[in-house]
PDB file of N, CA and C in Angstrom:
ATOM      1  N   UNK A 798     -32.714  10.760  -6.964  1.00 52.00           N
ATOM      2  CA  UNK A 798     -33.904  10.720  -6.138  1.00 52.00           C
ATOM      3  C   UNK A 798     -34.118   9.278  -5.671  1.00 52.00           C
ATOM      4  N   UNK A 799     -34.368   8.816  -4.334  1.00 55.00           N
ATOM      5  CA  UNK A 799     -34.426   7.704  -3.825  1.00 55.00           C
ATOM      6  C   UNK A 799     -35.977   7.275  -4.078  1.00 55.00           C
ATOM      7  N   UNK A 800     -35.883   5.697  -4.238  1.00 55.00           N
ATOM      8  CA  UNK A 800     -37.010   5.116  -4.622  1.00 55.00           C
ATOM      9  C   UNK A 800     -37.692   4.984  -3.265  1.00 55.00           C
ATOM     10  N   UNK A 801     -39.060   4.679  -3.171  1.00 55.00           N
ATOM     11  CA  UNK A 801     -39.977   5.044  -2.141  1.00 55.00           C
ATOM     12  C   UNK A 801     -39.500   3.683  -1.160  1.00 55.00           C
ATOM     13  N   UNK A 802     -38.999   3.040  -1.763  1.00 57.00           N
ATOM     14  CA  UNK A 802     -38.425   1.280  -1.099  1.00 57.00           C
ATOM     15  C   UNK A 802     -37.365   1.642  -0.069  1.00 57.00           C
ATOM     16  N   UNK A 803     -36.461   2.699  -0.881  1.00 59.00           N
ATOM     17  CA  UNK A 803     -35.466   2.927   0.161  1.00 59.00           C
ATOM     18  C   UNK A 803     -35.722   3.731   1.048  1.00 59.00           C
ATOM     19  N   UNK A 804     -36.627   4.279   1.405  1.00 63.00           N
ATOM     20  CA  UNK A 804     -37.307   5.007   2.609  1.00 63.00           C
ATOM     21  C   UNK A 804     -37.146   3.814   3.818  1.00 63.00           C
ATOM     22  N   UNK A 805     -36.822   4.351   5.060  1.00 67.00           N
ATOM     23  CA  UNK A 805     -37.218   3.757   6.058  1.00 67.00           C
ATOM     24  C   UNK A 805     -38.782   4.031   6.974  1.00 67.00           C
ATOM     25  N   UNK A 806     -38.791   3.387   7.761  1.00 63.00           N
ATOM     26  CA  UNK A 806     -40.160   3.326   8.246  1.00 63.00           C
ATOM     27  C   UNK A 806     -40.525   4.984   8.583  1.00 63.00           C
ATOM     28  N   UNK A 807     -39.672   5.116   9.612  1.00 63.00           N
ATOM     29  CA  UNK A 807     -39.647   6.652  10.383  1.00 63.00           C
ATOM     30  C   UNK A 807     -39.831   7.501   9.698  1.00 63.00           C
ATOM     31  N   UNK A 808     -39.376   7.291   7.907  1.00 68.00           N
ATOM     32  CA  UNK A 808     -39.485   8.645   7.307  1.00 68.00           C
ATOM     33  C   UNK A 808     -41.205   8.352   6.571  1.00 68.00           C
ATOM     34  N   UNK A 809     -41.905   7.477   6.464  1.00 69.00           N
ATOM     35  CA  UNK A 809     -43.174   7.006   6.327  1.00 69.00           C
ATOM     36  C   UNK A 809     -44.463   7.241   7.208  1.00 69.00           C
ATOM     37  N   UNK A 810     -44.093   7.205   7.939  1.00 74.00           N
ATOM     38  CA  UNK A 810     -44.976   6.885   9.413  1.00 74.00           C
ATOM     39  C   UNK A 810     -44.637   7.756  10.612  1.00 74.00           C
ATOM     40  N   UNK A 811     -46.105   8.468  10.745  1.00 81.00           N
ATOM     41  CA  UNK A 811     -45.364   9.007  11.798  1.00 81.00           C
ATOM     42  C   UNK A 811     -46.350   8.325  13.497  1.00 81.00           C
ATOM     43  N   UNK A 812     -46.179   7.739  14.016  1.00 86.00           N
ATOM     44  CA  UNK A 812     -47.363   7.268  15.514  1.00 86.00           C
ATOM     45  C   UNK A 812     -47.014   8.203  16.255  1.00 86.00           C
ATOM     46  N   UNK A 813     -48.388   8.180  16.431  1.00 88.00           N
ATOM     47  CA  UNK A 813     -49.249   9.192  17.183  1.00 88.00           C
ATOM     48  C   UNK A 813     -49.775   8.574  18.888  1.00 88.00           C
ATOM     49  N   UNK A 814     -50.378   6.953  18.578  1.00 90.00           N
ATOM     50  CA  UNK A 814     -51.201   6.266  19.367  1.00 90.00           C
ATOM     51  C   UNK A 814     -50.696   5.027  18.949  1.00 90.00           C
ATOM     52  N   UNK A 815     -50.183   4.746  20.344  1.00 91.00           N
ATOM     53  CA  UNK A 815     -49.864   3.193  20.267  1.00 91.00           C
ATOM     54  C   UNK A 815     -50.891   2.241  21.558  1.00 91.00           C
ATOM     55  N   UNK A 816     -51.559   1.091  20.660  1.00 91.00           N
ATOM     56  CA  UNK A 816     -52.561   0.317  21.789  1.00 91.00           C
ATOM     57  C   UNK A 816     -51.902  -0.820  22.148  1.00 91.00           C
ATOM     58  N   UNK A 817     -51.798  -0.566  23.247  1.00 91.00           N
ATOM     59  CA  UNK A 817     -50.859  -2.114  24.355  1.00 91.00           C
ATOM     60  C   UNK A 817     -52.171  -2.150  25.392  1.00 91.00           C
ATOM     61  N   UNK A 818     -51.358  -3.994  25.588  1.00 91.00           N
ATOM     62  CA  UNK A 818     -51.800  -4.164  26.368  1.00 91.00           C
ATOM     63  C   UNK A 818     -51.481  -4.285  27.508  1.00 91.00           C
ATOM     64  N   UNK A 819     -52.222  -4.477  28.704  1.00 90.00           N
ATOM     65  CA  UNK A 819     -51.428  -4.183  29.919  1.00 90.00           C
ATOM     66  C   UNK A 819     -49.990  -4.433  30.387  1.00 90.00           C
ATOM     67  N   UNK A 820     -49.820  -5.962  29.816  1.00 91.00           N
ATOM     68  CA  UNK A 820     -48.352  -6.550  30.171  1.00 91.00           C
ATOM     69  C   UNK A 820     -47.316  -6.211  29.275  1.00 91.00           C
ATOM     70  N   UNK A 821     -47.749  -5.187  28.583  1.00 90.00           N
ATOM     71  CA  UNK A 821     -46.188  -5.007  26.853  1.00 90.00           C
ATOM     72  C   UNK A 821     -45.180  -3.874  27.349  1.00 90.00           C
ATOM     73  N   UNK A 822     -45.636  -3.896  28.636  1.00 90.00           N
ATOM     74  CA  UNK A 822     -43.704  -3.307  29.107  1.00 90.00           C
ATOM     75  C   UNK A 822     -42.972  -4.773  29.622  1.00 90.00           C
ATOM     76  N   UNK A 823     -43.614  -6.125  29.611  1.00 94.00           N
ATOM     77  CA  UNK A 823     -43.074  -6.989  30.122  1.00 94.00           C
ATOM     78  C   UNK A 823     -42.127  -7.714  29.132  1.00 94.00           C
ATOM     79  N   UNK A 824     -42.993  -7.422  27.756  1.00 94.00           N
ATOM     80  CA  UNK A 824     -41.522  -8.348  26.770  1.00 94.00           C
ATOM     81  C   UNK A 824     -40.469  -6.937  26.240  1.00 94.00           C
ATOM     82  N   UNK A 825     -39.577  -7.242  26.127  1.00 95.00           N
ATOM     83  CA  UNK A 825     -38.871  -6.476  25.567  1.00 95.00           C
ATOM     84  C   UNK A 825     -38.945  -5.579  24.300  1.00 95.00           C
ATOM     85  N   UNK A 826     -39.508  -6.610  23.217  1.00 93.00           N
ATOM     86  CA  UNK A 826     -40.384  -6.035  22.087  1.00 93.00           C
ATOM     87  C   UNK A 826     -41.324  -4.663  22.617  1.00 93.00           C
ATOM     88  N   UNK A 827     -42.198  -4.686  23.344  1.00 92.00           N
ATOM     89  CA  UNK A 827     -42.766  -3.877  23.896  1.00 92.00           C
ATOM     90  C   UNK A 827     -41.787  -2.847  24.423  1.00 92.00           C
ATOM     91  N   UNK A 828     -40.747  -2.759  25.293  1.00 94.00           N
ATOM     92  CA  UNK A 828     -39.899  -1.747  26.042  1.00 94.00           C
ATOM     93  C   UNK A 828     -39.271  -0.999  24.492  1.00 94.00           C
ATOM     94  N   UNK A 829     -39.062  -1.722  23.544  1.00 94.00           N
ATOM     95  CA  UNK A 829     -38.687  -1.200  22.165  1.00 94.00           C
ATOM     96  C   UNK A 829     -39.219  -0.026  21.711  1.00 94.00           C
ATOM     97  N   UNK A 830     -40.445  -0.551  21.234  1.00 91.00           N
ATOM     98  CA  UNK A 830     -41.459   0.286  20.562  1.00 91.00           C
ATOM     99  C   UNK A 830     -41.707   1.705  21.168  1.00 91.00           C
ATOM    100  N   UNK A 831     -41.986   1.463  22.930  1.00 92.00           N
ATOM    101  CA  UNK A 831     -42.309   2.407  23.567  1.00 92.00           C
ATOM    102  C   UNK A 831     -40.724   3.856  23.345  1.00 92.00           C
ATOM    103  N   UNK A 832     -39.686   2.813  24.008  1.00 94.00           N
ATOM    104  CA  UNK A 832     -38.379   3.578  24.049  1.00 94.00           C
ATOM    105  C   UNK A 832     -38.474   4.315  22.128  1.00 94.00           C
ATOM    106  N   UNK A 833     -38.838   4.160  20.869  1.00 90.00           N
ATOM    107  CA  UNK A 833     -39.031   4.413  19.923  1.00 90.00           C
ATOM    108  C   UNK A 833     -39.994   5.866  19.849  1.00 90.00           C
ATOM    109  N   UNK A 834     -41.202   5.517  20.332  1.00 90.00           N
ATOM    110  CA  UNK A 834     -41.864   6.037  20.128  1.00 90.00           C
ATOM    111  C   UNK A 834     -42.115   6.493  21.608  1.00 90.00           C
ATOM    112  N   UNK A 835     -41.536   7.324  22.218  1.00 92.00           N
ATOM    113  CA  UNK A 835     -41.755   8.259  23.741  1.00 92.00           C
ATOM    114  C   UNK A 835     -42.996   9.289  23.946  1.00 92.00           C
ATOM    115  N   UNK A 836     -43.070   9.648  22.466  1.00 92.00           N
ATOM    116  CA  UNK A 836     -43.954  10.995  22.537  1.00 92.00           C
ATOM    117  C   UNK A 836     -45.351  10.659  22.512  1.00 92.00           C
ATOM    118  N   UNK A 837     -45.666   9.217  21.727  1.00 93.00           N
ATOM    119  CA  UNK A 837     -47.164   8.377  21.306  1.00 93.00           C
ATOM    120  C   UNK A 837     -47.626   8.453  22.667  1.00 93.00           C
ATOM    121  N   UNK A 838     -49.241   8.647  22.211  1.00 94.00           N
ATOM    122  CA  UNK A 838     -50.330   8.374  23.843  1.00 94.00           C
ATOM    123  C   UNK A 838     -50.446   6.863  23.667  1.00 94.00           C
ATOM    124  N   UNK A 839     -50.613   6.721  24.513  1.00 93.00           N
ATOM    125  CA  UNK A 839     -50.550   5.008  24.989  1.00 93.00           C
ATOM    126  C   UNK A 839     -52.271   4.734  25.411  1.00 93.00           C
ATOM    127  N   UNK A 840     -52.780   4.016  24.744  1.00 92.00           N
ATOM    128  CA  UNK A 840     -54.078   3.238  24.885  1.00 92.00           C
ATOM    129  C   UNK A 840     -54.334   2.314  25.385  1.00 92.00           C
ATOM    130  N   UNK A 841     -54.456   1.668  26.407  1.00 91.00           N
ATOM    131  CA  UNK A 841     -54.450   0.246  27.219  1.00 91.00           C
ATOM    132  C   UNK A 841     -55.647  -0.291  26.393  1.00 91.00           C
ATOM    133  N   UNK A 842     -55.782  -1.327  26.333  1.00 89.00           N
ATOM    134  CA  UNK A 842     -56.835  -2.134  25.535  1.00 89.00           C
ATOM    135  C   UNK A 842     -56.898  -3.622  26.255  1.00 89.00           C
ATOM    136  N   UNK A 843     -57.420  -5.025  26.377  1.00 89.00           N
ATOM    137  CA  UNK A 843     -57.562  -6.108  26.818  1.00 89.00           C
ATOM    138  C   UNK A 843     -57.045  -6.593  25.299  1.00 89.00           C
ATOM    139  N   UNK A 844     -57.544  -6.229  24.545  1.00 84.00           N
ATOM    140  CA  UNK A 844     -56.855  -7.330  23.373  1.00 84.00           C
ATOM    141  C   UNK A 844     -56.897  -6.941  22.005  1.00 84.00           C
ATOM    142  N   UNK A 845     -56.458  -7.321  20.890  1.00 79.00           N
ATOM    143  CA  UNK A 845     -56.131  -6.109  20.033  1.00 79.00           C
ATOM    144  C   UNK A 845     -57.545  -6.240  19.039  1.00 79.00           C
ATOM    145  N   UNK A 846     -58.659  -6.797  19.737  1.00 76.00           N
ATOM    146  CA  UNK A 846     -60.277  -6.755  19.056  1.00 76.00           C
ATOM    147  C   UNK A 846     -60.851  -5.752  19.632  1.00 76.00           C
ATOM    148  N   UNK A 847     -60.010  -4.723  20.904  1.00 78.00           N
ATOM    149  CA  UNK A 847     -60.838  -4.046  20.857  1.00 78.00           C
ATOM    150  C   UNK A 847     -60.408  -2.392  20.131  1.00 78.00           C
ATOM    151  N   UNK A 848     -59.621  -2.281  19.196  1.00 79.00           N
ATOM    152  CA  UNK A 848     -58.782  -1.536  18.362  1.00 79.00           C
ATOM    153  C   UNK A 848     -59.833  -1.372  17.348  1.00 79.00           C
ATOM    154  N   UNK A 849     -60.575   0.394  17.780  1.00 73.00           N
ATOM    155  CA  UNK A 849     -61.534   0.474  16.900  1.00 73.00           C
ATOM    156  C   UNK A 849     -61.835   0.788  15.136  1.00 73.00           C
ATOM    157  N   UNK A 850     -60.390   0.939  14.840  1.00 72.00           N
ATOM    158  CA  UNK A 850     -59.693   0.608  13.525  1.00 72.00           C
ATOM    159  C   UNK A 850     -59.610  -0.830  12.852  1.00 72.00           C
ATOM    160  N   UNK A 851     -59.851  -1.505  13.602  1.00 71.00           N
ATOM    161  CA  UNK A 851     -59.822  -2.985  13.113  1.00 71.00           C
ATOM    162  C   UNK A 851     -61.311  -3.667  13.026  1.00 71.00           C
ATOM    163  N   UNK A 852     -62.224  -2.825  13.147  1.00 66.00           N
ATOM    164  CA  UNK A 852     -63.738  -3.232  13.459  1.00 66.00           C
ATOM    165  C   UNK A 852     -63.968  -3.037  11.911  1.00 66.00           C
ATOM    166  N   UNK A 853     -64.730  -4.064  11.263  1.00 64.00           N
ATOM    167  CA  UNK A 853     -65.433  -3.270  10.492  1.00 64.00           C
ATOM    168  C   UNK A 853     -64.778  -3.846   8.778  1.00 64.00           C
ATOM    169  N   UNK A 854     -63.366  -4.519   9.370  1.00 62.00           N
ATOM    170  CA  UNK A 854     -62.879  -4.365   7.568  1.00 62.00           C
ATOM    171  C   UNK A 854     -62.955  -6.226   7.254  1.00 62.00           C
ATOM    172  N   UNK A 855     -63.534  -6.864   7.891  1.00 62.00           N
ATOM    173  CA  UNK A 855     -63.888  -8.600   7.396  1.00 62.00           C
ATOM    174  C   UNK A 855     -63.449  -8.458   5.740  1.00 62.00           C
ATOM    175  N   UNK A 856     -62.704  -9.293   5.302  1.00 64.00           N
ATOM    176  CA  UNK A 856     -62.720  -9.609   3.951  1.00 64.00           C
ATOM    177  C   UNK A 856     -61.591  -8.099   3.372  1.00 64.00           C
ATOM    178  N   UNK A 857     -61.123  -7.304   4.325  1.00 70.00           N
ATOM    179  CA  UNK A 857     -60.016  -6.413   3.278  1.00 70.00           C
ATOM    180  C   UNK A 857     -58.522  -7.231   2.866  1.00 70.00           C
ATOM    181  N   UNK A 858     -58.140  -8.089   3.946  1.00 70.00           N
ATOM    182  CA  UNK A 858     -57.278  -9.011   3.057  1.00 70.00           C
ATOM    183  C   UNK A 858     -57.227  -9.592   2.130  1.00 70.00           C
ATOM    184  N   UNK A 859     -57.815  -9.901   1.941  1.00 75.00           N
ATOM    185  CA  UNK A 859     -58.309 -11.104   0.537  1.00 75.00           C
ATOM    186  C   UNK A 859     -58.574  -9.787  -0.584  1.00 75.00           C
ATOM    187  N   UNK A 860     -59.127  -8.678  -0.139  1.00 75.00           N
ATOM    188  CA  UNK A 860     -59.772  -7.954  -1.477  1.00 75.00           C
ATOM    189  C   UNK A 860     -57.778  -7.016  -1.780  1.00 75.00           C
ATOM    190  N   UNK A 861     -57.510  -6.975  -0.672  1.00 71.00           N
ATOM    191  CA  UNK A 861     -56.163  -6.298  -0.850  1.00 71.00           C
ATOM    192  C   UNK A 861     -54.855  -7.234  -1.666  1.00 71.00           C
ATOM    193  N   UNK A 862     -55.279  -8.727  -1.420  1.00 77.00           N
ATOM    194  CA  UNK A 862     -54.343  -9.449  -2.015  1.00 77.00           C
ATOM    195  C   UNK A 862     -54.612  -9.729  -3.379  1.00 77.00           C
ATOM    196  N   UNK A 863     -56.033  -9.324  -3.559  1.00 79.00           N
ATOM    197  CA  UNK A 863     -56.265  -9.723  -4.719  1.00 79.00           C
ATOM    198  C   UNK A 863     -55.809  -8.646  -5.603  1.00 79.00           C
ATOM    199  N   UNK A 864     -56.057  -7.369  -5.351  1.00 79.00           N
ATOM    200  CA  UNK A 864     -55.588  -6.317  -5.927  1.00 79.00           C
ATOM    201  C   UNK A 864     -54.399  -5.975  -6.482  1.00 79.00           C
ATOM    202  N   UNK A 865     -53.374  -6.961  -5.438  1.00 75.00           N
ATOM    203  CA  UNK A 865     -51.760  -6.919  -5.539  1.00 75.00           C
ATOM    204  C   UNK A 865     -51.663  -8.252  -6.610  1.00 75.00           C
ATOM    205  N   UNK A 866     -52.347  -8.591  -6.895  1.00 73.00           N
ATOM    206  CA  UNK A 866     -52.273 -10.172  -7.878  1.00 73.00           C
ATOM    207  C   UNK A 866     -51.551 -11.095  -7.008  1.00 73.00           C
ATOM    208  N   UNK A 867     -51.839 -11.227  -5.514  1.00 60.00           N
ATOM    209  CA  UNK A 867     -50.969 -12.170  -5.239  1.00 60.00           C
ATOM    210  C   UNK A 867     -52.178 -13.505  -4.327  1.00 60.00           C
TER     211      UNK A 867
END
């Protein structure tokens, strides 16, 4: 039985919704992700503060690093 480490991403994760911004078919990184993920709805956003998943968690790093003892 394989350890959860040797999992790759794809078998972890599945996206659904990917938020770009207007210009991320312009770097290549961007043409990546998309060519990856074809089937994801695409969310235009101005900048990644306005990612309403990211509102709200001030201070989960620090409480998450602390948790990991690191």
């Amino acid at each position: 039985m394989p350890m959860l480490y040797e999992n790759n991403i794809a078998q972890l994760l599945t996206i659904h919704e990917i938020y770009q911004e207007a210009d991320f078919l312009d770097y290549a990184r961007g043409r990546e992700i998309l060519a990856k993920y074809p089937d994801a709805k695409l969310i235009e956003i101005r900048t990644h503060n306005e990612i309403p998943e990211l509102i709200g968690f001030a201070g989960q790093v620090e409480y998450w690093l602390q948790i990991q003892g690191l």
